[in-house]
Amino acid sequence: AQSVAQPEDQVNVAEGNPLTVKCTYSVSGNPYLFWYVQYPNRGLQFLLKYITGDNLVKGSYGFEAEFNKSQTSFHLKKPSALVSDSALYFCAVYFYGGSQGNLIFGKGTKLSVKP
Amino acid sequence: NAGVTQTPKFRILKIGQSMTLQCTQDMNHNYMYWYRQDPGMGLKLIYYSVGAGITDKGEVPNGYNVSRSTTEDFPLRLELAAPSQTSVYFCASIGTGVNEQYFGPGTRLTVT
């Protein structure tokens, strides 16, 4: 079955330090992977996606993610965290079920960046 | 483009009442989705639609109904509200292929 796991409920980082939010996936066939961010009382916003090609994907707001096929991971990273990065982050995997593709979301990881 | 819009933003229902959550997108997207978000549970797919006149169940469809009479609109109907339906509901749309979904701002529903 297709699934995505975010093993950390919360990640705490000091401002200016690098951050990593972890995601692992299980999918048959080629994985299509996404990261979304959700700020309080808002809908989800797209950050980046991996479809094919370079394993290091760059996205919005200085975020990047590294696709690792052997470890079935797609961790989200940023070299220098900002307080404004504090939000809920969701990893998602896209798969085809029947005639339609759908996204399966992880349960989310709360990122807290302290000054 | 306004993107994906949802109304209302907030609603309180009594048990057994019914209501319709509205979702509209102006991007001419074929695919539309309804999710519910419960704390610590991520997003669960309720229903989705691949085009006008076509809908299908997602992971948690019980207690809900949808229709898709136009490309733009994808309303979600709750017929007999139950406390278990207290949640935040998000509508999303996507064009074609493996592209990112665009999410509405959400509807926060409380059933008491």
Short mmCIF file of C-alpha atoms in Angstrom, two decimals:
data_model
loop_
_atom_site.label_atom_id
_atom_site.label_comp_id
_atom_site.label_asym_id
_atom_site.label_seq_id
_atom_site.Cartn_x
_atom_site.Cartn_y
_atom_site.Cartn_z
CA ALA A 1 0.00 0.00 0.00
CA GLN A 2 1.13 3.53 -0.66
CA SER A 3 2.09 5.46 2.43
CA VAL A 4 4.17 8.30 3.71
CA ALA A 5 5.59 8.71 7.19
CA GLN A 6 6.84 11.75 9.06
CA PRO A 7 8.51 10.29 12.13
CA GLU A 8 8.74 13.55 14.10
CA ASP A 9 5.71 15.32 15.49
CA GLN A 10 7.78 18.41 16.19
CA VAL A 11 11.19 19.78 15.26
CA ASN A 12 12.78 22.59 17.26
CA VAL A 13 15.54 24.68 15.74
CA ALA A 14 17.32 27.89 16.69
CA GLU A 15 17.16 30.70 14.17
CA GLY A 16 20.14 30.63 11.82
CA ASN A 17 20.74 26.93 12.27
CA PRO A 18 20.09 24.37 9.54
CA LEU A 19 16.83 22.47 9.70
CA THR A 20 15.72 19.06 8.51
CA VAL A 21 12.19 17.69 8.48
CA LYS A 22 12.11 13.98 7.75
CA CYS A 23 9.87 12.04 5.40
CA THR A 24 9.94 8.43 4.26
CA TYR A 25 7.64 6.83 1.76
CA SER A 26 6.40 3.51 0.49
CA VAL A 27 5.07 3.39 -3.03
CA SER A 28 5.02 0.92 -5.87
CA GLY A 29 6.52 2.27 -9.01
CA ASN A 30 8.18 5.64 -9.41
CA PRO A 31 7.49 8.00 -6.53
CA TYR A 32 6.19 11.49 -7.04
CA LEU A 33 6.86 13.40 -3.84
CA PHE A 34 5.72 16.75 -2.53
CA TRP A 35 6.24 19.08 0.41
CA TYR A 36 3.57 21.49 1.59
CA VAL A 37 3.58 24.09 4.36
CA GLN A 38 0.61 25.21 6.42
CA TYR A 39 0.63 28.42 8.42
CA PRO A 40 -1.91 28.84 11.23
CA ASN A 41 -5.51 29.10 10.03
CA ARG A 42 -4.45 28.81 6.41
CA GLY A 43 -4.65 26.21 3.67
CA LEU A 44 -1.67 24.22 2.52
CA GLN A 45 0.86 25.87 0.24
CA PHE A 46 3.07 24.02 -2.19
CA LEU A 47 6.82 24.14 -1.46
CA LEU A 48 8.46 21.74 -3.89
CA LYS A 49 8.13 18.44 -5.68
CA TYR A 50 10.23 15.60 -7.01
CA ILE A 51 9.12 13.92 -10.20
CA THR A 52 12.32 12.83 -11.85
CA GLY A 53 15.86 14.05 -12.48
CA ASP A 54 18.22 15.66 -9.98
CA ASN A 55 17.86 14.21 -6.49
CA LEU A 56 18.20 17.65 -4.91
CA VAL A 57 15.08 19.69 -5.49
CA LYS A 58 14.91 23.40 -4.73
CA GLY A 59 11.66 25.06 -3.81
CA SER A 60 10.05 28.14 -2.37
CA TYR A 61 11.37 30.23 0.55
CA GLY A 62 14.86 28.74 0.36
CA PHE A 63 13.76 25.19 1.09
CA GLU A 64 15.17 22.15 -0.65
CA ALA A 65 14.62 18.43 -0.42
CA GLU A 66 16.79 15.46 -1.17
CA PHE A 67 15.33 12.39 -2.79
CA ASN A 68 17.09 9.20 -1.69
CA LYS A 69 15.78 6.15 -3.48
CA SER A 70 17.77 3.56 -1.51
CA GLN A 71 16.51 4.94 1.80
CA THR A 72 13.04 5.78 0.40
CA SER A 73 13.32 9.22 1.93
CA PHE A 74 12.56 12.77 0.89
CA HIS A 75 13.79 15.00 3.71
CA LEU A 76 13.10 18.72 3.66
CA LYS A 77 16.03 20.99 4.43
CA LYS A 78 16.99 24.59 4.79
CA PRO A 79 20.54 25.86 5.46
CA SER A 80 19.51 28.68 7.80
CA ALA A 81 16.15 28.68 9.59
CA LEU A 82 14.03 31.77 10.12
CA VAL A 83 11.48 32.38 12.85
CA SER A 84 8.94 32.89 10.06
CA ASP A 85 9.53 29.29 8.94
CA SER A 86 7.61 28.12 12.01
CA ALA A 87 4.64 26.20 10.62
CA LEU A 88 3.24 22.75 9.98
CA TYR A 89 4.94 20.81 7.19
CA PHE A 90 3.42 17.97 5.25
CA CYS A 91 5.08 15.43 3.03
CA ALA A 92 2.91 13.79 0.39
CA VAL A 93 3.24 11.04 -2.18
CA TYR A 94 1.27 10.99 -5.40
CA PHE A 95 0.07 7.72 -6.78
CA TYR A 96 -2.32 6.44 -9.39
CA GLY A 97 -5.32 4.53 -8.07
CA GLY A 98 -7.69 3.34 -10.74
CA SER A 99 -8.07 6.09 -13.31
CA GLN A 100 -7.03 8.93 -11.07
CA GLY A 101 -4.00 10.12 -9.23
CA ASN A 102 -4.25 11.13 -5.60
CA LEU A 103 -2.04 12.53 -2.92
CA ILE A 104 -1.46 10.74 0.35
CA PHE A 105 -0.28 13.02 3.12
CA GLY A 106 1.86 12.37 6.13
CA LYS A 107 0.49 13.45 9.50
CA GLY A 108 2.59 16.58 9.51
CA THR A 109 5.57 17.89 11.45
CA LYS A 110 5.40 21.08 13.44
CA LEU A 111 8.51 23.18 12.97
CA SER A 112 9.32 25.66 15.69
CA VAL A 113 12.15 28.11 15.10
CA LYS A 114 13.22 30.10 18.16
CA PRO A 115 15.06 33.43 18.00
CA ASN B 1 -7.22 34.31 -10.49
CA ALA B 2 -8.86 33.91 -7.10
CA GLY B 3 -7.64 30.29 -6.98
CA VAL B 4 -9.67 27.99 -4.75
CA THR B 5 -12.28 29.65 -2.58
CA GLN B 6 -14.30 28.08 0.22
CA THR B 7 -17.33 29.24 2.16
CA PRO B 8 -18.09 29.52 4.98
CA LYS B 9 -14.88 30.02 6.95
CA PHE B 10 -16.45 28.88 10.21
CA ARG B 11 -19.64 27.08 11.14
CA ILE B 12 -21.19 25.57 14.23
CA LEU B 13 -23.81 22.88 13.72
CA LYS B 14 -26.02 21.00 16.09
CA ILE B 15 -26.11 17.22 15.90
CA GLY B 16 -28.43 16.10 13.13
CA GLN B 17 -28.37 19.35 11.18
CA SER B 18 -27.24 19.47 7.59
CA MET B 19 -25.13 21.90 5.61
CA THR B 20 -23.20 22.34 2.39
CA LEU B 21 -19.60 23.45 2.25
CA GLN B 22 -18.96 25.38 -0.93
CA CYS B 23 -15.81 25.15 -3.04
CA THR B 24 -15.09 27.01 -6.26
CA GLN B 25 -11.98 27.25 -8.41
CA ASP B 26 -11.37 29.56 -11.36
CA MET B 27 -8.34 27.82 -12.86
CA ASN B 28 -10.33 25.47 -15.10
CA HIS B 29 -8.91 22.50 -13.23
CA ASN B 30 -10.45 19.12 -13.90
CA TYR B 31 -9.53 17.44 -10.64
CA MET B 32 -10.99 18.57 -7.36
CA TYR B 33 -10.70 17.13 -3.85
CA TRP B 34 -12.18 17.39 -0.40
CA TYR B 35 -10.02 16.66 2.64
CA ARG B 36 -10.58 16.83 6.34
CA GLN B 37 -7.81 17.68 8.74
CA ASP B 38 -7.92 16.47 12.30
CA PRO B 39 -5.21 17.39 14.83
CA GLY B 40 -2.17 15.14 14.51
CA MET B 41 -3.81 13.13 11.76
CA GLY B 42 -2.72 14.87 8.59
CA LEU B 43 -5.23 15.14 5.78
CA LYS B 44 -7.73 12.46 4.89
CA LEU B 45 -9.36 12.36 1.46
CA ILE B 46 -13.17 12.41 1.62
CA TYR B 47 -14.21 12.61 -2.04
CA TYR B 48 -12.67 13.60 -5.30
CA SER B 49 -13.77 14.40 -8.82
CA VAL B 50 -11.96 14.04 -12.13
CA GLY B 51 -14.36 16.27 -14.02
CA ALA B 52 -17.90 17.55 -14.23
CA GLY B 53 -20.38 14.76 -13.58
CA ILE B 54 -17.77 12.36 -12.17
CA THR B 55 -17.13 11.82 -8.47
CA ASP B 56 -15.60 9.05 -6.41
CA LYS B 57 -15.05 8.15 -2.78
CA GLY B 58 -11.81 8.73 -0.98
CA GLU B 59 -10.59 7.27 2.27
CA VAL B 60 -13.30 8.60 4.63
CA PRO B 61 -16.53 9.23 2.64
CA ASN B 62 -19.11 8.09 5.20
CA GLY B 63 -21.48 10.86 6.25
CA TYR B 64 -20.72 13.03 3.24
CA ASN B 65 -21.96 13.53 -0.29
CA VAL B 66 -20.65 15.53 -3.22
CA SER B 67 -21.74 16.66 -6.65
CA ARG B 68 -19.89 18.16 -9.60
CA SER B 69 -22.31 19.78 -12.00
CA THR B 70 -19.74 22.27 -13.32
CA THR B 71 -15.96 22.36 -13.66
CA GLU B 72 -15.75 25.23 -11.20
CA ASP B 73 -17.85 24.01 -8.28
CA PHE B 74 -17.48 21.01 -5.99
CA PRO B 75 -19.79 21.30 -2.95
CA LEU B 76 -19.58 18.91 0.01
CA ARG B 77 -22.81 18.00 1.74
CA LEU B 78 -23.21 16.83 5.34
CA GLU B 79 -26.69 15.40 5.80
CA LEU B 80 -26.84 14.46 9.50
CA ALA B 81 -24.03 16.16 11.32
CA ALA B 82 -22.26 14.19 14.02
CA PRO B 83 -19.60 15.28 16.54
CA SER B 84 -17.10 13.06 14.72
CA GLN B 85 -17.36 15.44 11.78
CA THR B 86 -15.87 18.28 13.78
CA SER B 87 -12.82 19.12 11.72
CA VAL B 88 -11.24 21.55 9.31
CA TYR B 89 -12.24 20.90 5.73
CA PHE B 90 -10.06 21.76 2.77
CA CYS B 91 -10.94 21.80 -0.87
CA ALA B 92 -8.17 21.45 -3.45
CA SER B 93 -7.79 21.33 -7.20
CA ILE B 94 -5.20 20.27 -9.73
CA GLY B 95 -4.89 20.69 -13.45
CA THR B 96 -3.51 17.64 -15.15
CA GLY B 97 -0.66 15.27 -14.61
CA VAL B 98 1.57 15.18 -11.59
CA ASN B 99 1.25 18.74 -10.47
CA GLU B 100 0.80 20.46 -7.18
CA GLN B 101 -2.63 20.85 -5.69
CA TYR B 102 -3.99 24.28 -4.93
CA PHE B 103 -5.76 24.46 -1.59
CA GLY B 104 -8.56 26.65 -0.38
CA PRO B 105 -8.30 28.44 2.98
CA GLY B 106 -10.44 25.86 4.77
CA THR B 107 -13.74 25.67 6.63
CA ARG B 108 -13.62 25.08 10.38
CA LEU B 109 -16.70 23.06 11.37
CA THR B 110 -17.79 22.29 14.90
CA VAL B 111 -20.66 19.90 15.61
CA THR B 112 -22.10 20.02 19.12
#
